[in-house]
XYZ file of N, CA and C in Angstrom:
345
model
N 1.033 -1.386 0.091
C -0.033 -0.154 -0.085
C 0.747 1.318 0.059
N 0.382 2.127 -0.701
C 0.935 3.547 -0.809
C -0.042 4.596 -0.429
N 0.328 5.545 0.372
C -0.484 6.803 0.581
C 0.312 8.170 0.510
N -0.631 9.045 0.206
C -0.257 10.348 -0.373
C -1.141 11.394 0.263
N -0.905 12.605 1.012
C -1.925 13.401 1.214
C -1.185 14.791 0.292
N -1.859 14.901 -0.709
C -1.626 16.267 -1.612
C -1.820 17.273 -0.983
N -0.869 18.304 -1.162
C -1.061 19.648 -0.631
C -1.407 20.618 -1.484
N -1.138 20.533 -2.851
C -1.600 21.469 -3.920
C -0.983 22.709 -3.554
N 0.237 23.070 -3.197
C 1.027 24.245 -2.778
C 1.398 25.069 -4.301
N 2.107 24.372 -5.085
C 2.496 25.099 -6.227
C 3.124 24.269 -7.269
N 3.035 24.612 -8.373
C 3.835 23.681 -9.659
C 3.455 22.253 -9.655
N 4.428 21.247 -10.258
C 3.952 20.147 -10.499
C 4.950 19.180 -9.413
N 3.977 18.225 -9.052
C 4.891 17.251 -8.194
C 4.511 15.843 -8.235
N 5.384 14.971 -8.660
C 5.151 13.199 -8.767
C 4.878 12.976 -7.438
N 3.688 12.369 -7.001
C 3.653 11.873 -5.805
C 4.518 10.376 -5.555
N 3.783 9.268 -6.426
C 4.453 8.246 -6.806
C 3.929 7.219 -7.670
N 4.190 5.864 -7.945
C 3.937 5.247 -9.017
C 4.213 3.970 -8.494
N 2.803 3.013 -9.078
C 2.778 1.626 -8.875
C 2.486 0.998 -9.887
N 3.364 0.104 -10.296
C 3.464 -0.613 -11.498
C 3.418 0.312 -13.018
N 2.389 0.367 -13.414
C 2.147 0.899 -14.786
C 1.169 2.477 -14.842
N 1.267 2.827 -13.305
C 0.482 4.187 -13.108
C 0.974 5.177 -12.449
N 1.423 6.239 -12.565
C 1.970 7.186 -11.781
C 0.844 8.312 -11.128
N 1.217 8.993 -10.060
C 0.322 10.047 -9.737
C 1.102 11.142 -9.724
N 0.411 12.240 -9.827
C 1.083 13.709 -9.662
C -0.069 14.877 -9.285
N 0.489 15.926 -8.718
C -0.589 16.933 -8.253
C 0.242 18.202 -9.586
N -0.776 19.059 -9.713
C -0.099 20.228 -10.542
C -0.961 21.112 -10.215
N -0.477 22.561 -10.026
C -1.052 23.553 -9.508
C -0.654 24.695 -10.598
N -1.729 25.358 -11.348
C -1.487 26.679 -12.252
C -1.710 27.782 -11.663
N -1.025 28.744 -11.568
C -1.370 30.120 -10.969
C -2.189 30.783 -11.924
N -3.253 31.623 -11.466
C -3.943 32.590 -12.407
C -3.178 33.604 -13.485
N -3.538 33.113 -14.836
C -3.034 33.650 -15.780
C -1.625 32.820 -16.124
N -1.467 31.880 -15.920
C -0.076 30.975 -16.118
C -0.721 29.767 -17.159
N 0.138 28.998 -17.503
C -0.278 27.827 -18.380
C 0.788 26.910 -18.134
N 0.699 25.397 -18.497
C 1.524 24.421 -18.453
C 1.443 23.841 -19.764
N 2.599 23.398 -20.493
C 2.643 22.842 -21.688
C 2.635 23.742 -22.647
N 2.080 23.376 -23.779
C 2.194 24.427 -24.927
C 1.922 23.464 -26.340
N 2.269 24.266 -27.383
C 2.049 23.608 -28.661
C 2.900 22.205 -29.101
N 4.311 22.503 -28.417
C 4.975 21.419 -28.610
C 5.260 20.299 -27.457
N 4.265 20.332 -26.527
C 4.344 19.498 -25.353
C 3.269 18.215 -25.623
N 4.066 17.276 -25.405
C 3.326 15.930 -25.553
C 3.915 14.775 -24.790
N 3.202 13.795 -24.437
C 3.918 12.765 -23.690
C 4.093 11.613 -24.749
N 5.373 11.108 -24.961
C 5.678 10.011 -25.866
C 4.847 8.676 -25.576
N 5.053 8.213 -24.599
C 4.476 6.885 -24.115
C 3.309 6.962 -22.996
N 2.790 8.119 -22.612
C 1.923 7.963 -21.611
C 0.646 8.643 -21.919
N -0.301 8.011 -21.595
C -1.620 8.842 -21.470
C -1.846 9.201 -20.058
N -2.322 10.654 -20.129
C -2.446 11.647 -18.840
C -4.000 11.684 -18.698
N -4.501 11.304 -17.407
C -5.800 11.380 -16.906
C -5.866 12.589 -15.857
N -6.402 13.747 -16.179
C -6.370 15.255 -15.505
C -7.930 15.530 -14.815
N -7.846 15.255 -13.377
C -8.848 15.609 -12.937
C -8.844 16.929 -12.178
N -9.934 17.740 -12.158
C -9.632 19.346 -11.721
C -10.206 19.331 -10.187
N -9.579 19.487 -9.392
C -9.817 19.281 -7.875
C -10.795 20.813 -7.712
N -10.041 21.869 -8.030
C -10.600 23.197 -8.039
C -9.854 24.072 -8.857
N -10.571 25.403 -9.029
C -10.094 26.357 -9.955
C -11.018 26.055 -11.344
N -10.818 26.828 -12.428
C -11.252 27.123 -13.772
C -9.969 27.154 -14.947
N -9.951 26.660 -15.996
C -8.960 26.767 -17.184
C -9.579 26.256 -18.374
N -8.772 26.130 -19.113
C -8.927 25.944 -20.596
C -7.827 24.828 -20.830
N -8.265 23.604 -21.479
C -7.142 22.718 -22.111
C -7.407 22.841 -23.545
N -6.176 22.647 -24.104
C -5.955 22.842 -25.750
C -5.314 21.615 -26.173
N -6.116 20.507 -26.718
C -5.532 19.485 -27.056
C -5.740 18.990 -28.624
N -4.488 19.291 -29.155
C -4.409 19.097 -30.651
C -5.422 19.896 -31.188
N -5.184 21.447 -30.694
C -6.102 22.521 -31.410
C -7.421 22.441 -30.942
N -7.962 21.622 -30.368
C -9.431 21.641 -29.681
C -9.296 22.326 -28.348
N -10.305 22.974 -28.076
C -10.315 23.881 -26.903
C -11.498 23.197 -25.856
N -11.405 22.949 -24.621
C -12.210 22.392 -23.846
C -11.889 23.207 -22.304
N -13.145 23.644 -22.019
C -13.260 24.474 -20.583
C -13.213 23.320 -19.461
N -12.444 23.806 -18.372
C -12.262 23.032 -17.287
C -12.664 23.906 -16.087
N -13.253 22.877 -15.279
C -13.724 23.235 -13.899
C -13.594 22.090 -12.861
N -13.932 22.753 -11.692
C -13.915 21.505 -10.549
C -14.945 20.540 -10.971
N -14.311 19.316 -10.756
C -15.191 17.869 -11.172
C -14.805 17.305 -12.582
N -14.159 18.288 -13.212
C -13.652 17.914 -14.816
C -12.875 17.012 -14.895
N -12.937 15.841 -15.668
C -12.043 14.782 -15.844
C -11.684 14.960 -17.620
N -10.389 14.904 -17.662
C -9.781 15.085 -19.058
C -8.897 13.924 -19.336
N -8.906 13.399 -20.347
C -7.939 12.232 -20.705
C -6.878 12.657 -21.897
N -5.867 12.766 -22.061
C -5.074 13.315 -22.983
C -4.248 12.036 -23.407
N -4.567 11.577 -24.677
C -4.012 10.240 -24.957
C -2.166 10.672 -25.673
N -1.641 9.597 -25.356
C -0.200 9.722 -25.710
C -0.281 10.201 -27.046
N 0.763 11.008 -27.195
C 1.212 11.676 -28.516
C 0.350 12.887 -28.947
N -0.812 13.505 -27.886
C -1.284 14.269 -28.180
C -0.807 15.925 -27.626
N -0.559 16.726 -28.557
C -0.066 17.945 -28.136
C -0.925 18.545 -27.135
N -0.576 19.243 -26.176
C -1.531 19.774 -24.825
C -0.959 21.127 -24.236
N -1.862 21.809 -23.898
C -1.574 23.029 -23.077
C -2.511 22.960 -22.128
N -2.331 23.257 -20.721
C -3.337 23.693 -19.858
C -3.325 25.186 -19.230
N -4.278 25.914 -19.352
C -4.350 27.378 -18.793
C -5.370 27.453 -17.923
N -4.687 28.473 -16.853
C -5.794 28.805 -15.663
C -6.516 30.008 -16.264
N -7.712 29.899 -16.345
C -8.221 31.228 -16.959
C -9.204 31.744 -15.858
N -8.821 31.595 -14.551
C -9.611 32.059 -13.457
C -8.772 32.809 -12.519
N -9.137 33.183 -11.368
C -8.592 34.082 -10.277
C -8.315 33.283 -9.225
N -8.173 32.059 -9.190
C -7.614 31.017 -8.081
C -6.743 30.285 -8.818
N -5.940 29.505 -8.125
C -5.106 28.591 -8.492
C -6.072 27.344 -9.287
N -5.507 26.602 -10.032
C -6.142 25.676 -10.911
C -5.382 24.514 -10.394
N -5.954 23.658 -9.545
C -5.472 22.635 -8.888
C -6.108 21.242 -9.517
N -4.968 20.382 -10.014
C -5.524 19.097 -10.756
C -4.467 17.887 -10.167
N -5.299 16.764 -10.230
C -4.663 15.370 -9.716
C -4.567 14.656 -10.884
N -3.102 14.061 -11.303
C -3.191 13.554 -12.676
C -2.579 12.285 -12.688
N -3.136 11.484 -13.664
C -2.477 10.079 -13.321
C -1.782 9.742 -14.672
N -0.744 9.147 -14.943
C 0.215 8.804 -16.198
C 0.205 7.199 -16.118
N -0.278 6.893 -17.509
C 0.014 5.407 -17.618
C 0.515 5.018 -18.756
N 1.787 4.688 -19.111
C 2.597 4.277 -17.930
C 3.340 5.552 -17.428
N 3.963 5.419 -16.161
C 4.831 6.667 -15.610
C 5.228 7.665 -16.879
N 5.306 8.799 -16.625
C 5.718 9.791 -17.685
C 6.817 10.639 -17.212
N 7.232 10.708 -15.585
C 8.078 11.650 -15.252
C 8.876 10.919 -14.185
N 10.094 11.387 -13.741
C 11.005 10.634 -12.685
C 10.638 11.544 -11.436
N 11.273 11.292 -10.301
C 11.003 11.880 -9.134
C 11.055 13.366 -9.045
N 12.100 13.998 -9.806
C 12.319 15.390 -10.181
C 11.339 15.993 -10.720
N 10.396 15.258 -11.560
C 9.402 15.854 -12.432
C 10.034 16.051 -13.758
N 11.081 15.194 -14.231
C 11.650 15.318 -15.548
C 11.229 14.197 -16.391
N 10.552 14.663 -17.757
C 10.154 13.756 -18.446
C 10.905 12.255 -18.469
N 10.438 11.365 -18.654
C 11.095 9.966 -19.016
C 10.976 9.650 -20.176
N 12.177 8.979 -20.784
C 11.714 8.421 -22.300
C 10.603 7.479 -22.253
N 10.112 7.372 -23.274
C 8.818 6.581 -23.887
C 8.934 5.048 -23.323
N 7.906 4.608 -22.365
C 8.136 3.234 -22.225
C 9.169 3.157 -21.017
N 9.676 3.949 -20.418
C 10.454 3.805 -19.124
C 9.892 4.027 -18.150
N 10.347 3.132 -17.085
C 9.853 3.290 -15.561
C 10.969 3.985 -14.826
N 10.563 4.700 -13.833
C 11.645 5.396 -13.013
C 12.052 4.291 -12.259
N 13.586 4.691 -11.737
C 14.203 3.493 -10.684
C 14.340 3.909 -9.479
């Protein structure tokens, strides 16, 4: 068993991974964004759940509004950006299958597990 209490303080933080799934938290400040037109995951699908705040996801050019309770799946290879369009932090819980980042938040090569 693994357990984590998410803080949603700031930025991006990998919590842990088990077998082929990784959990992470991401906080985007008002007016900021994460990702961009050249951002994609080579070998992982990303499931993004909005805990609080409002935002906009741009996935392969398609715009999707986000709010508390939204669940978005970004499939491997889809270029994406997450923008905070609100006045409060956009807090998201993310799952990557398979894991996409090392413990420091750096991208892993496609198909690699962190060690």
